Each structure stands twice: as C-alpha cells, then as structure tokens.
Tab-separated table of C-alpha atoms in Angstrom:
chain	number	residue	atom	x	y	z
A	18	UNK	CA	20.568	9.680	-20.627
A	19	UNK	CA	23.166	8.126	-22.842
A	20	UNK	CA	22.651	5.577	-25.558
A	21	UNK	CA	20.744	5.217	-28.781
A	22	UNK	CA	17.247	5.423	-27.297
A	23	UNK	CA	14.805	8.060	-28.456
A	24	UNK	CA	14.744	9.505	-24.918
A	25	UNK	CA	18.518	10.047	-25.007
A	26	UNK	CA	18.226	11.952	-28.267
A	27	UNK	CA	15.297	14.148	-27.183
A	28	UNK	CA	16.190	14.399	-23.455
A	29	UNK	CA	12.502	13.691	-22.736
A	30	UNK	CA	11.141	10.644	-20.931
A	31	UNK	CA	7.416	10.104	-21.357
A	32	UNK	CA	5.590	8.376	-18.535
A	33	UNK	CA	2.092	8.371	-20.058
A	34	UNK	CA	0.424	6.062	-17.535
A	35	UNK	CA	1.640	7.976	-14.493
A	36	UNK	CA	0.021	11.034	-13.009
A	37	UNK	CA	2.303	14.094	-13.136
A	38	UNK	CA	1.613	14.718	-9.438
A	39	UNK	CA	2.887	11.228	-8.549
A	40	UNK	CA	6.066	11.692	-10.563
A	41	UNK	CA	6.639	15.150	-9.056
A	42	UNK	CA	6.363	13.742	-5.530
A	43	UNK	CA	8.710	10.895	-6.507
A	44	UNK	CA	11.230	13.322	-7.968
A	45	UNK	CA	11.166	15.459	-4.807
A	46	UNK	CA	11.573	12.339	-2.680
A	47	UNK	CA	14.441	11.165	-4.875
A	48	UNK	CA	16.294	14.433	-4.291
A	49	UNK	CA	15.954	14.167	-0.530
A	50	UNK	CA	12.774	16.113	0.236
A	51	UNK	CA	10.960	13.127	1.703
A	52	UNK	CA	7.341	12.605	0.715
A	53	UNK	CA	6.854	16.348	0.427
A	54	UNK	CA	3.054	16.195	0.783
A	55	UNK	CA	0.711	19.094	1.383
A	56	UNK	CA	-1.748	18.763	4.259
A	57	UNK	CA	-4.670	17.570	2.111
A	58	UNK	CA	-2.485	15.042	0.329
A	59	UNK	CA	-1.548	13.243	3.545
A	60	UNK	CA	-5.117	11.887	3.810
A	61	UNK	CA	-5.648	11.263	0.073
A	62	UNK	CA	-5.669	7.460	0.090
A	63	UNK	CA	-5.851	7.261	-3.730
A	64	UNK	CA	-2.765	9.445	-4.115
A	65	UNK	CA	-0.812	7.571	-1.456
A	66	UNK	CA	-1.771	4.263	-3.074
A	67	UNK	CA	-0.646	5.622	-6.466
A	68	UNK	CA	2.707	6.511	-4.916
A	69	UNK	CA	3.169	2.942	-3.671
A	70	UNK	CA	2.179	1.469	-7.052
A	71	UNK	CA	4.565	3.847	-8.842
A	72	UNK	CA	7.375	2.783	-6.499
A	73	UNK	CA	6.607	-0.836	-7.322
A	74	UNK	CA	6.566	-0.088	-11.045
A	75	UNK	CA	9.955	1.648	-11.010
A	76	UNK	CA	11.280	-0.873	-8.446
A	77	UNK	CA	12.253	1.569	-5.703
A	78	UNK	CA	11.378	-0.227	-2.453
A	79	UNK	CA	12.457	2.701	-0.255
A	80	UNK	CA	9.870	4.914	-1.974
A	81	UNK	CA	7.248	2.192	-1.499
A	82	UNK	CA	8.121	2.060	2.192
A	83	UNK	CA	7.749	5.843	2.512
A	84	UNK	CA	4.318	5.557	0.859
A	85	UNK	CA	3.361	2.690	3.226
A	86	UNK	CA	4.296	4.868	6.214
A	87	UNK	CA	2.038	7.652	4.920
A	88	UNK	CA	-0.801	5.183	4.236
A	89	UNK	CA	-0.503	3.658	7.707
A	90	UNK	CA	-0.831	7.101	9.289
A	91	UNK	CA	-3.768	7.969	7.008
A	92	UNK	CA	-5.562	4.774	8.083
A	93	UNK	CA	-5.262	5.251	11.846
A	94	UNK	CA	-5.444	9.033	12.399
A	95	UNK	CA	-8.515	9.113	12.402
A	96	UNK	CA	-9.463	5.559	11.432
A	97	UNK	CA	-10.336	5.432	7.723
A	98	UNK	CA	-11.073	2.794	5.105
A	99	UNK	CA	-9.901	2.397	1.550
A	100	UNK	CA	-12.657	3.008	-0.976
A	101	UNK	CA	-13.740	0.226	-3.312
A	102	UNK	CA	-11.986	1.963	-6.217
A	103	UNK	CA	-8.707	1.995	-4.264
A	104	UNK	CA	-9.032	-1.670	-3.334
A	105	UNK	CA	-9.638	-2.564	-6.972
A	106	UNK	CA	-6.627	-0.472	-8.055
A	107	UNK	CA	-4.362	-2.056	-5.435
A	108	UNK	CA	-5.379	-5.615	-6.280
A	109	UNK	CA	-5.128	-5.009	-10.043
A	110	UNK	CA	-1.642	-3.498	-9.711
A	111	UNK	CA	-0.013	-5.798	-7.158
A	112	UNK	CA	0.740	-9.467	-6.842
A	113	UNK	CA	-0.417	-12.074	-4.372
A	114	UNK	CA	1.280	-11.555	-1.005
A	115	UNK	CA	2.042	-7.914	-1.794
A	116	UNK	CA	2.612	-5.633	1.213
A	117	UNK	CA	-0.021	-3.169	-0.042
A	118	UNK	CA	-2.611	-5.948	-0.120
A	119	UNK	CA	-1.646	-6.964	3.417
A	120	UNK	CA	-2.045	-3.389	4.671
A	121	UNK	CA	-5.492	-2.981	3.110
A	122	UNK	CA	-6.732	-6.347	4.377
A	123	UNK	CA	-5.310	-5.746	7.870
A	124	UNK	CA	-7.004	-2.349	7.955
A	125	UNK	CA	-10.370	-3.921	7.200
A	126	UNK	CA	-9.843	-6.851	9.565
A	127	UNK	CA	-8.842	-4.682	12.506
A	128	UNK	CA	-10.963	-1.567	11.946
A	129	UNK	CA	-14.118	-2.780	10.193
A	130	UNK	CA	-17.244	-4.377	11.568
A	131	UNK	CA	-17.987	-7.790	10.096
A	132	UNK	CA	-21.679	-7.039	9.553
A	133	UNK	CA	-20.971	-3.790	7.727
A	134	UNK	CA	-18.382	-5.473	5.568
A	135	UNK	CA	-20.659	-8.372	4.699
A	136	UNK	CA	-23.166	-5.853	3.349
A	137	UNK	CA	-20.403	-4.196	1.305
A	138	UNK	CA	-19.162	-7.526	-0.060
A	139	UNK	CA	-22.552	-8.095	-1.696
A	140	UNK	CA	-21.326	-5.546	-4.245
A	141	UNK	CA	-19.734	-7.509	-7.090
A	142	UNK	CA	-16.944	-4.947	-7.468
A	143	UNK	CA	-14.775	-6.259	-4.638
A	144	UNK	CA	-11.859	-8.353	-5.912
A	145	UNK	CA	-12.262	-12.011	-5.002
A	146	UNK	CA	-8.659	-12.100	-3.723
A	147	UNK	CA	-9.453	-9.217	-1.321
A	148	UNK	CA	-12.519	-10.973	0.105
A	149	UNK	CA	-10.589	-14.242	0.494
A	150	UNK	CA	-7.645	-12.551	2.205
A	151	UNK	CA	-10.008	-10.573	4.418
A	152	UNK	CA	-11.694	-13.695	5.770
A	153	UNK	CA	-8.376	-15.504	6.201
A	154	UNK	CA	-7.096	-12.515	8.194
A	155	UNK	CA	-10.319	-12.267	10.182
A	156	UNK	CA	-10.229	-15.911	11.199
A	157	UNK	CA	-6.588	-15.528	12.248
A	158	UNK	CA	-7.208	-12.353	14.260
A	159	UNK	CA	-10.353	-13.250	16.213
A	160	UNK	CA	-11.992	-13.979	18.679
A	161	UNK	CA	-11.610	-10.336	19.408
A	162	UNK	CA	-10.523	-9.213	22.876
A	163	UNK	CA	-11.419	-5.822	24.306
A	164	UNK	CA	-11.328	-2.781	22.017
A	165	UNK	CA	-8.316	-1.319	23.844
A	166	UNK	CA	-6.318	-4.524	23.339
A	167	UNK	CA	-7.270	-4.605	19.657
A	168	UNK	CA	-6.102	-1.034	19.059
A	169	UNK	CA	-2.874	-1.748	20.910
A	170	UNK	CA	-2.216	-5.008	19.038
A	171	UNK	CA	-3.306	-4.148	15.501
A	172	UNK	CA	-0.438	-5.082	13.194
A	173	UNK	CA	0.061	-1.627	11.666
A	174	UNK	CA	-0.458	0.363	14.865
A	175	UNK	CA	3.124	1.110	15.824
A	176	UNK	CA	5.168	0.503	12.701
A	177	UNK	CA	4.732	-0.059	8.995
A	178	UNK	CA	7.761	-2.348	8.692
A	179	UNK	CA	5.480	-5.370	8.293
A	180	UNK	CA	4.531	-3.892	4.909
A	181	UNK	CA	7.991	-2.839	3.753
A	182	UNK	CA	9.427	-4.069	0.516
A	183	UNK	CA	12.773	-5.654	1.320
A	184	UNK	CA	15.263	-4.700	-1.376
A	185	UNK	CA	17.141	-7.986	-1.596
A	186	UNK	CA	13.893	-9.934	-1.705
A	187	UNK	CA	12.678	-7.872	-4.662
A	188	UNK	CA	15.517	-9.086	-6.878
A	189	UNK	CA	14.458	-11.607	-9.553
A	190	UNK	CA	14.973	-15.240	-8.611
A	191	UNK	CA	15.621	-14.498	-4.928
A	192	UNK	CA	13.646	-16.254	-2.207
A	193	UNK	CA	12.335	-14.016	0.640
A	194	UNK	CA	14.441	-14.051	3.782
A	195	UNK	CA	12.989	-15.079	7.127
A	196	UNK	CA	13.106	-11.412	8.219
A	197	UNK	CA	11.014	-10.358	5.218
A	198	UNK	CA	8.377	-13.016	5.835
A	199	UNK	CA	7.981	-12.546	9.595
A	200	UNK	CA	4.621	-11.220	10.758
C-alpha cells in the first residue's frame, strides 16, 4: 500500500459493495486455505455466486474457477436450481458469453423440465438473455435420450473446466484461444 492514495495513508481499503463474508473467504483463499467454506455455505448458491462475481470484479480467474467448482457440486449433489434472484444477479453482473451464465443455463437445460420452466418463465422477472440462452441450449441438447445417458453426458457432470475463466483470455484486447472456446 504505497503511493499517494487515501488508502495508502490510512492503511484501510473500503470495499462498500462487497459482503464482508465474501471478502473474508477470498482473503482465506488468497493465503492458501482454499475456499474455506463451512458445511452450510457449500450449498448456499447465493454466496457461491457472490464469490464468482467478486472474483470477476477483482479479476482473479483462479478464484472464479474455485467458485465455479463449488457451484457445480452444489448443483448436482443433490440436483438444485438457482433461484430467480440469483439468476437476475448473475445476468446483471456478467457479460454475454460469461462462464457463470453458461453454468446456470446448462443447469436448467439439463436438470429442469420444460413444462415447469415454461410456467416459471411467465414471471416477468427472468432476464430476457437467460430465457434466450436457455432455449438455444435446449434446442442444442435435445431430443433427450434416456435419463441415465443425460446424467452421464451433462456438460458440468464431471468437470467444471468448461466454465473456467482462462487468464490469458481475460486480458484486455485479447481474443479467446481455441482451448477457451471449446465446448
């Protein structure tokens, strides 16, 4: 904390928009403790989403990838959905093509029932981009084979690497590499 900034003089950095819990988890992760989450936190989709968004904000792709791993596990063990509030937060705080958007859409495409989702989409609170991406993903994924094949082939089932932020691709002015865009 050198320089002429106010924070350097006071030795205090204010992060008013960030939850203290999110920053504490980030700090622990930064010092090598991993995503030091308590049992209840591992299934808290809002918290895990906040961790990913914070990682995006401070541009630490490795932290985002750790959060994606935790989210992937929270989605499949047992199968769970993101709440409307979480979907809105993710789509408001991420750009088009964002890995977090892909994960949420893939979760709904592969785990949800189309009829149940159609009823939910009647609610005007769902982001238009989410609904569009959902149907694009649904058309790409189906016709749906047997349930066992679907569970085996769902894109986030074995690894979260599809949703990783690739460090070099996050640099300004850099085009994504073929590895980063592979599905």
